[in-house]
Coordinates of C-alpha atoms and ligand atoms in Angstrom, one line a residue:
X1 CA -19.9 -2.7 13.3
X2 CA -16.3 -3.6 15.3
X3 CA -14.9 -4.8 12.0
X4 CA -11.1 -3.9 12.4
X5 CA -10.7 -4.2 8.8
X6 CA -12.9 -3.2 5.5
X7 CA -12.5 -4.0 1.7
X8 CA -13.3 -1.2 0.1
X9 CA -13.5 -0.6 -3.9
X10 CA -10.5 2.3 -3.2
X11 CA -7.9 -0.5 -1.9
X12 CA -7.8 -2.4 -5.5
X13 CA -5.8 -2.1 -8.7
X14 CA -6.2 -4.0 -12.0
X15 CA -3.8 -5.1 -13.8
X16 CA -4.9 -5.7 -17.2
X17 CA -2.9 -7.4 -20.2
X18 CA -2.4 -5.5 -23.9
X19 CA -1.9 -7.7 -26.7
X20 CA -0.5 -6.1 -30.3
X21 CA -1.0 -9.1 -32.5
X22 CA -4.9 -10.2 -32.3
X23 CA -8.4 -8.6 -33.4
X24 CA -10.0 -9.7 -31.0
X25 CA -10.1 -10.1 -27.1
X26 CA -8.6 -13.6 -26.2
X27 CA -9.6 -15.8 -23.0
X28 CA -6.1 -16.7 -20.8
X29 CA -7.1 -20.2 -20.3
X30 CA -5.3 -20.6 -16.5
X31 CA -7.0 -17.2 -15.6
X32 CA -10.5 -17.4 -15.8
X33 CA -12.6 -14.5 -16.5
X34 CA -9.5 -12.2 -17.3
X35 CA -8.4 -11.9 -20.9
X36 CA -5.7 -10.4 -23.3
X37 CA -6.9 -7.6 -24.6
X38 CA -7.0 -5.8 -27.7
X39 CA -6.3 -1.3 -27.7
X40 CA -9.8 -1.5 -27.8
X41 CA -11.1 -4.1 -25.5
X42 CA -9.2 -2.3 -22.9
X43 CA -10.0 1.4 -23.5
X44 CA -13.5 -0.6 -22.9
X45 CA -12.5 -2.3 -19.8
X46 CA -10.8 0.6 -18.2
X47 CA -13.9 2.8 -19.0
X48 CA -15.7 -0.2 -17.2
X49 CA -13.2 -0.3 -13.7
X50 CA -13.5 3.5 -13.5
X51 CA -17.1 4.0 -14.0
X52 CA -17.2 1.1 -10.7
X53 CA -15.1 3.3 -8.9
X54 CA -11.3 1.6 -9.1
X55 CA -8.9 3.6 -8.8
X56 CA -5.9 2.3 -10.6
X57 CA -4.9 -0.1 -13.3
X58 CA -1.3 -1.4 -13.8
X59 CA -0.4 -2.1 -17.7
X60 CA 1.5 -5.5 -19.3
X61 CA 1.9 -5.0 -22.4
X62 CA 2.9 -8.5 -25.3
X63 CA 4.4 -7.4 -28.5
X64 CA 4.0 -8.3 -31.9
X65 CA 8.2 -9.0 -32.3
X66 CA 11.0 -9.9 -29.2
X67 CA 14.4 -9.6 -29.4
X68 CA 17.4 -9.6 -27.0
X69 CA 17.0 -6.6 -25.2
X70 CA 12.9 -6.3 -25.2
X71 CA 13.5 -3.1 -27.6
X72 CA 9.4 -3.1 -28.2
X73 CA 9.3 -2.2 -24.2
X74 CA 10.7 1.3 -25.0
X75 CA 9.7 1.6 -28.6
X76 CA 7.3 5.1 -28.7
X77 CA 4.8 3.2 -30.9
X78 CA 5.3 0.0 -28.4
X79 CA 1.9 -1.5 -27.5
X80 CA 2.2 -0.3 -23.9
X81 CA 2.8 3.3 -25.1
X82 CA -0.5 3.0 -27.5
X83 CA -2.3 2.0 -24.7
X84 CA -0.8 4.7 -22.0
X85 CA -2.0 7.4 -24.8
X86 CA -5.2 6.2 -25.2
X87 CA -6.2 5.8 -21.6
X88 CA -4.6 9.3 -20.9
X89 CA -7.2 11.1 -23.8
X90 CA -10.0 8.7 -22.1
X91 CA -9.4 9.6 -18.5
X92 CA -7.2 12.7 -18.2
X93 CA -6.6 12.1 -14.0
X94 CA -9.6 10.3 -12.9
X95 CA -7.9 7.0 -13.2
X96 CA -4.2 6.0 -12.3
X97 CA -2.3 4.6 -15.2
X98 CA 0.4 2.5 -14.2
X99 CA 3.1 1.0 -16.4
X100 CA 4.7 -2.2 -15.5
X101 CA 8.1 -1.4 -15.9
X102 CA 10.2 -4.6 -17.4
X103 CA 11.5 -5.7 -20.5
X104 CA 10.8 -9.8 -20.0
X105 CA 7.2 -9.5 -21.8
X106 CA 9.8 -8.5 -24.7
X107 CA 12.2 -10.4 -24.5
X108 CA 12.9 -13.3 -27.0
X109 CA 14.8 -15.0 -23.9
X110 CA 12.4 -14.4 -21.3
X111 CA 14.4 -12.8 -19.0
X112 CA 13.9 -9.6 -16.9
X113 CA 17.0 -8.3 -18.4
X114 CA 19.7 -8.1 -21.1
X115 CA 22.3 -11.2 -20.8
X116 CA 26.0 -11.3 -20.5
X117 CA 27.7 -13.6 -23.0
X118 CA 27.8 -16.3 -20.5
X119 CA 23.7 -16.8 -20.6
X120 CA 23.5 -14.0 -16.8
X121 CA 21.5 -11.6 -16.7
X122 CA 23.5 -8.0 -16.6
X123 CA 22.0 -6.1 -13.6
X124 CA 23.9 -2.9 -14.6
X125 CA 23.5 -3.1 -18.2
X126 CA 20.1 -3.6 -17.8
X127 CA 19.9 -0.1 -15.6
X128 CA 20.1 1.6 -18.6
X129 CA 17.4 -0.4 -20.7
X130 CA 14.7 0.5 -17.5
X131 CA 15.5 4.1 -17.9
X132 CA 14.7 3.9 -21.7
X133 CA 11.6 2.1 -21.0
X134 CA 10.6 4.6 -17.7
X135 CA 11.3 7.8 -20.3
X136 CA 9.2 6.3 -23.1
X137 CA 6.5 5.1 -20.7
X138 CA 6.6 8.8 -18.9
X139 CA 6.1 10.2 -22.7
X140 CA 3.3 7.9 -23.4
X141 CA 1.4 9.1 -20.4
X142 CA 1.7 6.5 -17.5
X143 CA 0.8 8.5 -14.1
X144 CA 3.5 6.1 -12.5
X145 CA 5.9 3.2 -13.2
X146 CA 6.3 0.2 -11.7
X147 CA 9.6 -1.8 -11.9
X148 CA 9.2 -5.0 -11.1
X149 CA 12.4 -6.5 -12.5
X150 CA 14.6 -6.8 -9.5
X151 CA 17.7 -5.5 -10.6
X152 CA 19.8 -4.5 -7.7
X153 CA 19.2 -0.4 -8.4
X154 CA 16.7 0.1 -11.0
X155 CA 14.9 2.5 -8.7
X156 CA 17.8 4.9 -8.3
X157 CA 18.4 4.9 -12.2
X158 CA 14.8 4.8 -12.8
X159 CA 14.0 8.1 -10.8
X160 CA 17.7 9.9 -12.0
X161 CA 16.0 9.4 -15.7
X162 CA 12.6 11.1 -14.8
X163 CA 14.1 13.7 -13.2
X164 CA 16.4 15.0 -15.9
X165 CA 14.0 15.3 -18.3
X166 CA 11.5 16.4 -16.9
X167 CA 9.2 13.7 -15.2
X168 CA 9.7 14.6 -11.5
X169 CA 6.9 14.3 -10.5
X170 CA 5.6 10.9 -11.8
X171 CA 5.9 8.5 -8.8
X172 CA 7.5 4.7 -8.6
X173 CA 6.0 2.2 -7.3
X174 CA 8.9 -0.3 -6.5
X175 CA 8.4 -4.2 -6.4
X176 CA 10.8 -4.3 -3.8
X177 CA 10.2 -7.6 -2.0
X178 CA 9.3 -9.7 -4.9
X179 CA 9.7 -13.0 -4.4
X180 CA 10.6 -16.0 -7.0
X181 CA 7.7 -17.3 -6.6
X182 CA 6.1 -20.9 -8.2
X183 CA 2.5 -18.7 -8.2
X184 CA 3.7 -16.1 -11.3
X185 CA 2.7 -20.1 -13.7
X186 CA -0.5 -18.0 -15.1
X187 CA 1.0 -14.7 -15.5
X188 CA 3.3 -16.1 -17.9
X189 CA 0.8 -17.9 -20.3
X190 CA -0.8 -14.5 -20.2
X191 CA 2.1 -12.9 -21.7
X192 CA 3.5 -15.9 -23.7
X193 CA 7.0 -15.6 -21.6
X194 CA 9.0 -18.8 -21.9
X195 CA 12.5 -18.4 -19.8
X196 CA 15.2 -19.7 -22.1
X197 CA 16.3 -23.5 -21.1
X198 CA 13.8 -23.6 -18.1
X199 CA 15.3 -21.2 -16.3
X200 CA 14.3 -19.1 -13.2
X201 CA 14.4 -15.7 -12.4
X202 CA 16.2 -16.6 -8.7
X203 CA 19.7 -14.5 -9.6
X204 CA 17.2 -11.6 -9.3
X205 CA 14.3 -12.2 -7.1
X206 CA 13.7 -13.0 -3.4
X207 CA 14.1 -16.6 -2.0
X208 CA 11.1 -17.2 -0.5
X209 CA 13.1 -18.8 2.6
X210 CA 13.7 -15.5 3.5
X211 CA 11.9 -12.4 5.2
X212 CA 14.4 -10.0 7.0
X213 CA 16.3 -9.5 3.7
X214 CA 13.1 -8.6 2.6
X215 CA 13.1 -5.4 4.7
X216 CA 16.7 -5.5 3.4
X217 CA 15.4 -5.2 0.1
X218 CA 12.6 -2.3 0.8
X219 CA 14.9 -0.3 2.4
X220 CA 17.6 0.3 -0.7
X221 CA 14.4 1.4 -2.6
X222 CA 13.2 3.7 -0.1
X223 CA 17.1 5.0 0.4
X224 CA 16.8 5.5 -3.8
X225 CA 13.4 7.1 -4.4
X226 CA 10.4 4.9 -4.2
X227 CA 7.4 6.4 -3.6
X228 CA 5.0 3.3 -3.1
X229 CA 6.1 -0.1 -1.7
X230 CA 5.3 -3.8 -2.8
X231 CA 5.4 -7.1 -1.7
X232 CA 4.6 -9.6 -4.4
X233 CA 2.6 -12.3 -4.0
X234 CA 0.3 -11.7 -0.9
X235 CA -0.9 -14.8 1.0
X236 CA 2.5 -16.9 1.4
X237 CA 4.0 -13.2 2.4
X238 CA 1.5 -12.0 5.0
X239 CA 4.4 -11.9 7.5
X240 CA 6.1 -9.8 5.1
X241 CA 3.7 -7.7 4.8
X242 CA 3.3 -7.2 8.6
X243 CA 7.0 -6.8 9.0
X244 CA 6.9 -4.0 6.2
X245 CA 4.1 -2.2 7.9
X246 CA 5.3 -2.2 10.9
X247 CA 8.6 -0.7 10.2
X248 CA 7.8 1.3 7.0
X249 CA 5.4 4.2 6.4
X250 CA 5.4 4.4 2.9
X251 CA 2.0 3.2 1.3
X252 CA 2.3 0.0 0.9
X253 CA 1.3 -2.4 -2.2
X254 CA 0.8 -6.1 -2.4
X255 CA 0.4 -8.1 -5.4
X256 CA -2.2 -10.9 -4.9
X257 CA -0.8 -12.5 -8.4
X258 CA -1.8 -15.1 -10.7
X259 CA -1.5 -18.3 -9.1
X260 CA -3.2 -17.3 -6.6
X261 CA -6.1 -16.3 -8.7
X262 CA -6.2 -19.2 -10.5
X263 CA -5.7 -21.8 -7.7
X264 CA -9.1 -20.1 -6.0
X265 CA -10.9 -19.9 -9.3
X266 CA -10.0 -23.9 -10.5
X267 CA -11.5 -24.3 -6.4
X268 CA -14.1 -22.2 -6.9
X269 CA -15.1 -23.7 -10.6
X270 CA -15.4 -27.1 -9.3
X271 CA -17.7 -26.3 -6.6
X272 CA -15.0 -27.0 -3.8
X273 CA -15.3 -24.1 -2.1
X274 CA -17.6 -20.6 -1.8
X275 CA -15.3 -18.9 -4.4
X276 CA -16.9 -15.1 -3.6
X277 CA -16.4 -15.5 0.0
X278 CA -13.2 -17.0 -0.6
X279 CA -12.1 -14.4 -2.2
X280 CA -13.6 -11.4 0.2
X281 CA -11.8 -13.6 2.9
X282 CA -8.4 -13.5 1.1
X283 CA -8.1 -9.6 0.4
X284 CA -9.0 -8.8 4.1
X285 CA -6.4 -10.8 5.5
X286 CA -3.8 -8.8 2.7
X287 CA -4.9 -5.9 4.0
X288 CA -5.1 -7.0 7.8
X289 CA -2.1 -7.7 7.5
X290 CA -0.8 -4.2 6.6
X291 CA -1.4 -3.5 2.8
X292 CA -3.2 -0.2 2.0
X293 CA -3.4 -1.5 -1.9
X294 CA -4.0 -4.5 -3.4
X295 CA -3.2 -6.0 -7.4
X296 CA -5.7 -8.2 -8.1
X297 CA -7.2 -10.0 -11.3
X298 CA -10.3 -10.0 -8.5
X299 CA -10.8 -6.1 -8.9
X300 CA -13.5 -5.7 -11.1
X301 CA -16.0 -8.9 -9.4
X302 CA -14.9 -7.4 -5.9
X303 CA -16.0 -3.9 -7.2
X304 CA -19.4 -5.2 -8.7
X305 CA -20.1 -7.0 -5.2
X306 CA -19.1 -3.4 -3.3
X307 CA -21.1 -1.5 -5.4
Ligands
PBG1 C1 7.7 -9.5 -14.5 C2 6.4 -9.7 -13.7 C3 5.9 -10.9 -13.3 C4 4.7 -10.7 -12.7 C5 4.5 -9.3 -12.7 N1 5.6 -8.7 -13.3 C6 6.3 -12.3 -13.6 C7 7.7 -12.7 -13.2 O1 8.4 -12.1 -12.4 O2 8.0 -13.8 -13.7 C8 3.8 -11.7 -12.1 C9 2.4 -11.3 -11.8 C10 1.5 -12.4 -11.5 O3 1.8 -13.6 -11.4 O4 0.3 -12.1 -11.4 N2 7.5 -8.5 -15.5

């Protein structure tokens, strides 16, 4: 009765992998229970998430071919725009379609961007490639885009490309504090990314050493348009989170992401500890701590238990 703080099956997003290349759904072996999904299987899966009352998914799409600029992320046949189509004649408004708005899913080099001769990624060349990819995702019929790239600016480029032709009013939902993070290992067997010669993303995303320039980092994307907030991941970031609550009044996102799924299912799987309870326990302290929305591959168990 004095709970301060409720789960409820409003609070969670899916996000939900695409796959061009296969015929059938496959497993993603460090992410138990979620899989790569054919047009198909998804349509099926979204149809599933809605009917339990979730409100949003958010879209990762893996191509059939990658090159050097991730040209599949912005191609109008892309597997991400197949999908965004299909799920906008399935549910017209009565589900939120997000688009994950990067180009290192298509990349043959991994990265979250184009490269400079030198092996660097290009922030400001890579501007340009998010606004392709925000225009063709906007076409395709995501209700809003999320950039989760990190390049110093994409917001402000990404919302001066919607609004000239004619997408004002599809929101962003900016990864602003995103963190390079040793917890995205699963996400990237899920969508077969490799970063060229071991490399890390930490050019572009947060150290996790720090948590003012965090705020820092939020507040460009509120000065250039966001309409939603993130922090990404949750549990090593719940100060973050707290911090961003306190002095922002944007909604606010956080991304409870793949390591942290999989290190409570391996738990879980071995018997180790209560893995349901674990995870009820884990999403109340995201949002105690100041989220009003939370990514998780725990969306659709969490919404069968709420039902
Ligand atoms: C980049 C992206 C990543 C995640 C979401 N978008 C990976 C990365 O930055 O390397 C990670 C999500 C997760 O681990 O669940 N497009």
């Amino acid at each position: 009765m004095v709970a301060e703080t409720r789960i409820g099956v409003n609070d969670l997003i899916a996000p939900l992998f695409v796959r061009e290349d296969i015929s059938e759904p496959q497993p993603i072996t460090s992410l138990p229970g979620v899989m790569q999904h054919t047009q198909q299987s998804l349509r099926a899966e979204v149809k599933e998430l809605a009917s339990l009352g979730v409100p949003g998914v958010v879209l990762f799409g893996l191509p059939n071919r990658k090159d050097a600029t991730g040209s599949e992320a912005w191609n109008p046949d892309g597997v991400i725009q197949i999908a965004l189509n299909n799920l906008r004649s399935d549910h017209g408004d009565d589900i939120v379609a997000i688009a994950d708005l990067c180009v290192d899913e298509y990349t043959d080099h991994g990265h979250c961007g184009v490269l400079t001769p030198q092996g660097d990624v290009d922030n400001d060349a890579t501007l340009e490639l998010y606004q392709k990819v925000a225009l063709a995702q906007a076409e395709a019929g995501a209700d809003m885009v999320a950039p989760s790239g990190m390049m110093d600016g994409q917001v402000g480029a990404i919302r001066q490309a919607l609004d000239a032709n004619g997408h004002e009013l599809i929101p962003i939902l900016a990864y602003s504090a995103k963190y390079a993070s040793a917890e995205y290992g699963p996400f990237r067997e899920a969508v077969d990314v490799n970063i060229v010669g071991g490399g890390n993303r930490k050019s572009y995303q947060q150290d996790p050493a720090n948590g003012r320039e965090a705020m820092e980092e939020i507040r460009f994307d509120i000065a250039e348009g966001a309409d939603l907030i993130m922090v990404k991941p949750a549990l090593a970031y719940l100060d973050v989170i707290a911090q961003a609550r306190a002095q922002f009044d944007l909604p606010l996102a956080a991304y409870h992401v793949s390591g942290e799924y999989a290190m409570l299912k391996a738990a879980a799987l071995n018997g180790w500890i209560d893995g349901p309870a674990t995870a009820l326990e884990h999403l109340t302290a995201i949002k105690r701590a100041g989220a009003d929305i939370i990514l998780t591959y725990l969306a659709r168990e969490i919404a069968e238990t709420l039902q």
